[in-house]
Coordinates of C-alpha atoms in Angstrom, one line a residue:
X199 CA 106.0 -17.7 186.9
X200 CA 103.9 -19.3 183.8
X201 CA 103.9 -23.1 184.5
X202 CA 106.2 -25.1 182.4
X203 CA 105.2 -27.0 178.9
X204 CA 104.9 -30.8 179.4
X205 CA 106.3 -32.0 176.5
X206 CA 106.4 -35.6 175.3
X207 CA 109.1 -36.5 172.5
X208 CA 108.5 -40.3 171.2
X209 CA 111.2 -41.9 169.4
X210 CA 113.6 -40.1 171.8
X211 CA 116.3 -42.7 171.2
X212 CA 116.3 -42.0 167.6
X213 CA 118.5 -39.0 165.4
X214 CA 116.0 -36.5 165.4
X215 CA 114.1 -37.6 168.8
X216 CA 117.5 -37.4 170.8
X217 CA 118.4 -33.5 169.5
X218 CA 114.8 -32.8 169.9
X219 CA 115.1 -33.7 173.6
X220 CA 118.1 -32.4 174.1
X221 CA 117.2 -29.0 172.8
X222 CA 114.1 -29.2 174.9
X223 CA 116.0 -29.7 178.1
X224 CA 117.9 -26.0 177.2
X225 CA 114.7 -24.3 177.5
X226 CA 113.5 -23.4 181.1
X227 CA 109.7 -23.3 180.3
X228 CA 109.7 -26.9 178.5
X229 CA 109.8 -30.1 180.9
X230 CA 110.5 -32.9 178.8
X231 CA 109.7 -36.5 178.6
X232 CA 111.7 -38.8 176.2
X233 CA 109.7 -42.2 175.0
X234 CA 111.5 -45.1 173.4
X235 CA 110.7 -48.9 172.7
X236 CA 113.1 -50.9 170.6
X237 CA 116.2 -48.9 171.6
X238 CA 115.4 -47.8 175.0
X239 CA 118.2 -46.5 177.6
X240 CA 118.3 -44.9 180.8
X241 CA 116.6 -41.4 181.2
X242 CA 113.9 -42.6 178.5
X243 CA 110.6 -43.9 179.0
X244 CA 109.5 -47.3 177.5
X245 CA 106.3 -47.5 175.7
X246 CA 105.3 -49.4 172.8
X247 CA 103.3 -46.9 170.9
X248 CA 101.3 -49.8 169.1
X249 CA 99.6 -50.7 172.8
X250 CA 96.4 -48.7 172.6
X251 CA 95.7 -49.2 176.5
X252 CA 98.8 -48.5 177.5
X253 CA 98.7 -45.3 175.3
X254 CA 95.6 -44.3 176.8
X255 CA 97.0 -45.0 180.3
X256 CA 100.1 -42.7 179.6
X257 CA 98.1 -39.9 178.5
X258 CA 95.7 -40.2 181.7
X259 CA 98.6 -40.7 183.8
X260 CA 101.0 -37.7 182.5
X261 CA 98.6 -35.5 180.9
X262 CA 101.2 -33.9 178.5
X263 CA 100.6 -30.3 176.8
X264 CA 102.6 -31.1 173.8
X265 CA 103.7 -34.4 171.8
X266 CA 106.3 -34.2 169.2
X267 CA 105.9 -37.6 167.3
X268 CA 109.4 -38.5 165.9
X269 CA 109.0 -42.5 165.9
X270 CA 108.4 -44.1 162.6
X271 CA 109.7 -46.4 160.1
X272 CA 112.0 -43.8 158.2
X273 CA 113.9 -46.7 155.8
X274 CA 112.4 -47.1 152.2
X275 CA 113.7 -50.3 151.7
X276 CA 112.9 -51.5 155.1
X277 CA 109.2 -50.3 154.8
X278 CA 108.6 -52.5 152.1
X279 CA 110.0 -55.5 153.3
X280 CA 107.3 -55.1 156.3
X281 CA 104.3 -53.4 155.0
X282 CA 102.2 -54.6 157.8
X283 CA 104.5 -53.3 160.5
X284 CA 105.1 -50.0 158.9
X285 CA 101.5 -49.2 158.1
X286 CA 100.9 -50.2 161.8
X287 CA 103.7 -47.6 162.8
X288 CA 103.7 -44.8 160.5
X289 CA 99.8 -44.8 160.0
X290 CA 97.9 -46.4 162.6
X291 CA 100.1 -45.3 165.7
X292 CA 99.9 -41.6 164.4
X293 CA 95.9 -41.9 164.2
X294 CA 96.1 -43.2 167.8
X295 CA 98.1 -40.5 169.3
X296 CA 96.6 -37.9 167.6
X297 CA 93.2 -38.9 168.9
X298 CA 94.5 -39.0 172.3
X299 CA 96.1 -35.6 172.2
X300 CA 92.7 -34.2 171.2
X301 CA 91.3 -35.9 174.3
X302 CA 93.3 -34.6 176.6
X303 CA 94.1 -31.2 175.1
X304 CA 97.4 -32.1 174.1
X305 CA 99.2 -30.4 171.1
X306 CA 100.3 -32.8 168.3
X307 CA 102.8 -32.7 165.6
X308 CA 103.7 -35.4 163.2
X309 CA 107.0 -35.5 161.4
X310 CA 106.3 -36.2 157.9
X311 CA 108.7 -36.3 155.0
X312 CA 109.5 -34.8 151.3
X313 CA 108.6 -38.4 150.0
X314 CA 104.9 -37.8 149.8
X315 CA 105.6 -35.9 146.7
X316 CA 106.8 -37.5 143.0
X317 CA 109.9 -34.8 142.6
X318 CA 108.8 -34.2 139.0
X319 CA 107.5 -30.5 139.9
X320 CA 109.9 -28.9 142.9
X321 CA 109.8 -26.6 145.0
X322 CA 106.7 -28.0 146.4
X323 CA 104.3 -25.9 148.9
X324 CA 102.3 -27.2 151.6
X325 CA 99.3 -26.7 149.5
X326 CA 100.4 -28.9 146.7
X327 CA 98.9 -32.0 145.9
X328 CA 101.0 -35.2 147.2
X329 CA 101.7 -37.8 144.9
X330 CA 104.2 -40.8 146.7
X331 CA 106.4 -42.8 144.5
X332 CA 107.0 -45.4 147.0
X333 CA 105.4 -47.5 149.7
X334 CA 107.4 -45.6 152.6
X335 CA 106.0 -42.3 151.2
X336 CA 102.4 -43.3 150.9
X337 CA 102.5 -44.5 154.4
X338 CA 103.7 -41.3 155.7
X339 CA 100.9 -39.1 153.8
X340 CA 98.4 -41.8 155.1
X341 CA 100.0 -41.1 158.4
X342 CA 99.6 -37.1 157.9
X343 CA 95.6 -37.8 157.0
X344 CA 95.1 -40.2 159.7
X345 CA 96.9 -37.1 162.6
X346 CA 94.9 -34.6 160.6
X347 CA 91.1 -36.7 160.6
X348 CA 91.6 -37.9 164.3
X349 CA 92.8 -34.0 165.3
X350 CA 92.0 -31.0 163.4
X351 CA 94.1 -29.3 165.8
X352 CA 97.3 -31.1 165.1
X353 CA 99.9 -30.1 163.3
X354 CA 102.3 -31.7 160.5
X355 CA 105.8 -30.9 159.8
X356 CA 107.3 -32.3 156.3
X357 CA 111.3 -32.7 156.7
X358 CA 113.6 -33.6 153.8
X359 CA 116.7 -36.0 154.1
X360 CA 118.6 -35.1 157.6
X361 CA 121.4 -35.2 159.1
X362 CA 123.2 -34.8 162.6
X363 CA 125.0 -36.8 165.4
X364 CA 124.7 -40.3 165.0
X365 CA 125.6 -43.2 167.4
X366 CA 126.8 -45.6 164.5
X367 CA 127.5 -44.7 160.9
X368 CA 124.5 -46.1 159.3
X369 CA 121.7 -44.3 161.4
X370 CA 121.3 -41.8 159.0
X371 CA 121.2 -42.1 155.1
X372 CA 123.8 -39.0 155.1
X373 CA 126.1 -40.4 157.3
X374 CA 126.2 -44.1 156.0
X375 CA 127.7 -42.1 152.9
X376 CA 131.0 -41.9 155.0
X377 CA 131.7 -45.2 154.1
X378 CA 132.2 -45.4 150.4
X379 CA 133.8 -42.0 150.9
X380 CA 136.3 -43.2 152.9
X381 CA 136.8 -46.6 151.2
X382 CA 139.3 -46.0 148.7
X383 CA 140.2 -49.6 148.2
X384 CA 137.6 -50.2 145.4
X385 CA 135.7 -47.7 143.1
X386 CA 132.0 -47.0 144.4
X387 CA 129.2 -45.6 141.9
X388 CA 127.1 -43.5 143.9
X389 CA 123.9 -41.7 142.7
X390 CA 124.4 -38.4 141.2
X391 CA 120.9 -38.1 140.0
X392 CA 118.6 -37.7 143.0
X393 CA 118.8 -34.1 144.3
X394 CA 118.5 -33.7 148.2
X395 CA 118.4 -30.8 150.5
X396 CA 120.1 -32.1 153.5
X397 CA 118.9 -30.5 156.7
X398 CA 120.3 -30.5 160.3
X399 CA 118.4 -32.1 163.0
X400 CA 119.4 -29.2 165.3
X401 CA 117.4 -26.7 163.3
X402 CA 114.3 -29.1 162.9
X403 CA 114.5 -29.3 167.1
X404 CA 114.6 -25.7 167.1
X405 CA 111.6 -25.4 164.7
X406 CA 109.4 -27.9 166.5
X407 CA 109.9 -26.5 169.8
X408 CA 109.2 -22.9 168.6
X409 CA 106.0 -24.7 167.3
X410 CA 105.2 -25.7 170.8
X411 CA 105.9 -22.6 172.2
X412 CA 104.1 -20.8 169.9
X413 CA 100.8 -22.7 170.1
X414 CA 101.0 -22.7 174.2
X415 CA 101.2 -18.8 173.8
X416 CA 98.5 -18.8 171.7
X417 CA 95.4 -16.5 173.0
X418 CA 92.6 -16.9 170.1
X419 CA 92.4 -20.7 170.2
X420 CA 93.8 -21.2 166.3
X421 CA 96.8 -22.4 167.4
X422 CA 99.8 -23.8 165.2
X423 CA 97.9 -26.3 163.1
X424 CA 98.0 -27.8 159.5
X425 CA 101.0 -28.6 157.5
X426 CA 104.1 -27.1 157.3
X427 CA 107.9 -27.7 155.8
X428 CA 110.9 -27.0 156.9
X429 CA 114.3 -27.7 154.7
X430 CA 117.5 -26.4 153.9
X431 CA 118.2 -24.2 150.5
X432 CA 121.5 -26.1 149.7
X433 CA 120.9 -28.9 147.4
X434 CA 123.3 -32.1 146.9
X435 CA 123.3 -35.4 145.3
X436 CA 124.8 -38.6 147.1
X437 CA 127.7 -38.2 145.0
X438 CA 128.2 -34.8 146.1
X439 CA 128.1 -35.5 149.8
X440 CA 130.5 -38.2 148.9
X441 CA 132.9 -36.2 147.7
X442 CA 132.7 -33.6 150.5
X443 CA 133.0 -36.2 153.0
X444 CA 136.2 -37.4 151.4
X445 CA 137.9 -34.0 150.9
X446 CA 136.8 -33.2 154.7
X447 CA 138.2 -36.2 155.6
X448 CA 141.8 -35.0 153.8
X449 CA 141.3 -37.5 150.8
X450 CA 142.4 -35.1 148.1
X451 CA 141.8 -38.1 145.3
X452 CA 138.2 -38.9 145.0
X453 CA 138.9 -41.0 141.8
X454 CA 137.2 -43.8 143.6
X455 CA 133.8 -42.2 143.5
X456 CA 132.1 -42.4 140.4
X457 CA 128.9 -40.2 139.7
X458 CA 126.1 -42.3 138.6
X459 CA 123.9 -40.5 136.4
X460 CA 121.1 -42.8 136.8
X461 CA 119.6 -43.9 140.0
X462 CA 120.0 -47.3 141.8
X463 CA 117.7 -49.8 140.0
X464 CA 117.3 -53.8 140.4
X465 CA 116.8 -56.1 143.2
X466 CA 116.5 -54.8 146.4
X467 CA 116.0 -50.8 144.9
X468 CA 112.9 -48.3 145.7
X469 CA 111.8 -45.8 143.4
X470 CA 112.8 -42.6 144.9
X471 CA 111.7 -38.8 143.7
X472 CA 114.3 -36.8 141.6
X473 CA 113.8 -33.5 143.5
X474 CA 111.6 -33.4 146.5
X475 CA 112.7 -29.4 147.2
X476 CA 110.5 -28.4 149.7
X477 CA 109.2 -24.5 150.4
X478 CA 110.0 -23.1 153.7

């Protein structure tokens, strides 16, 4: 019997990381370790990914065969409020991890985003030139570049808006829409201009683990490297999602939800791409 693949999942307390870890634990050929820091819990190891000596010690001790890097600052509004911290987590840390992965023969997968594109000419292929519109997208693109510069054997997987099982309503940009969908006490203007392709974390987790397994079976030394996309093909605006939630919850009258033809603007708003459909 072949030895199990020792896999490390960073950001394992987050929505995507939890699902990657859960799916990995179902696969008999994978032995998974989950890492977390700010939201650590039983069953996960605590590691500050910004602490380079601690990261080096972790790799030397655990000697993983693969690492899926889910940890990131994923909220565009928050990213802009803390540019230094966001660049540390979204750019510097992936470079550190990718470098250590190369040194230890660890297959490394970096999770990126459709926000590396400007949304003006979809659908986007992996070879299309990125052009982020906001700071968050720029940091994720810079994280891609840092990863591939430090480790030519690494892979980058770009994903769109994600949904899945959440621990609180505001954990994802999809589940947060349950609030206005349920609140019939007042009118809510919901963005109906920006097109998204909500994709389930269960599917993304399966793709990520398939990449790890295929790379482990590689016999010619090429491996699964470079940039990849995964996305649902169903398009929805935030307004569409709100109406869907309301109707699913049995709220027949959705007059409290008003479609806004222009994206949010003003204080606190972040410019977002109109349509960042990813090729599969």
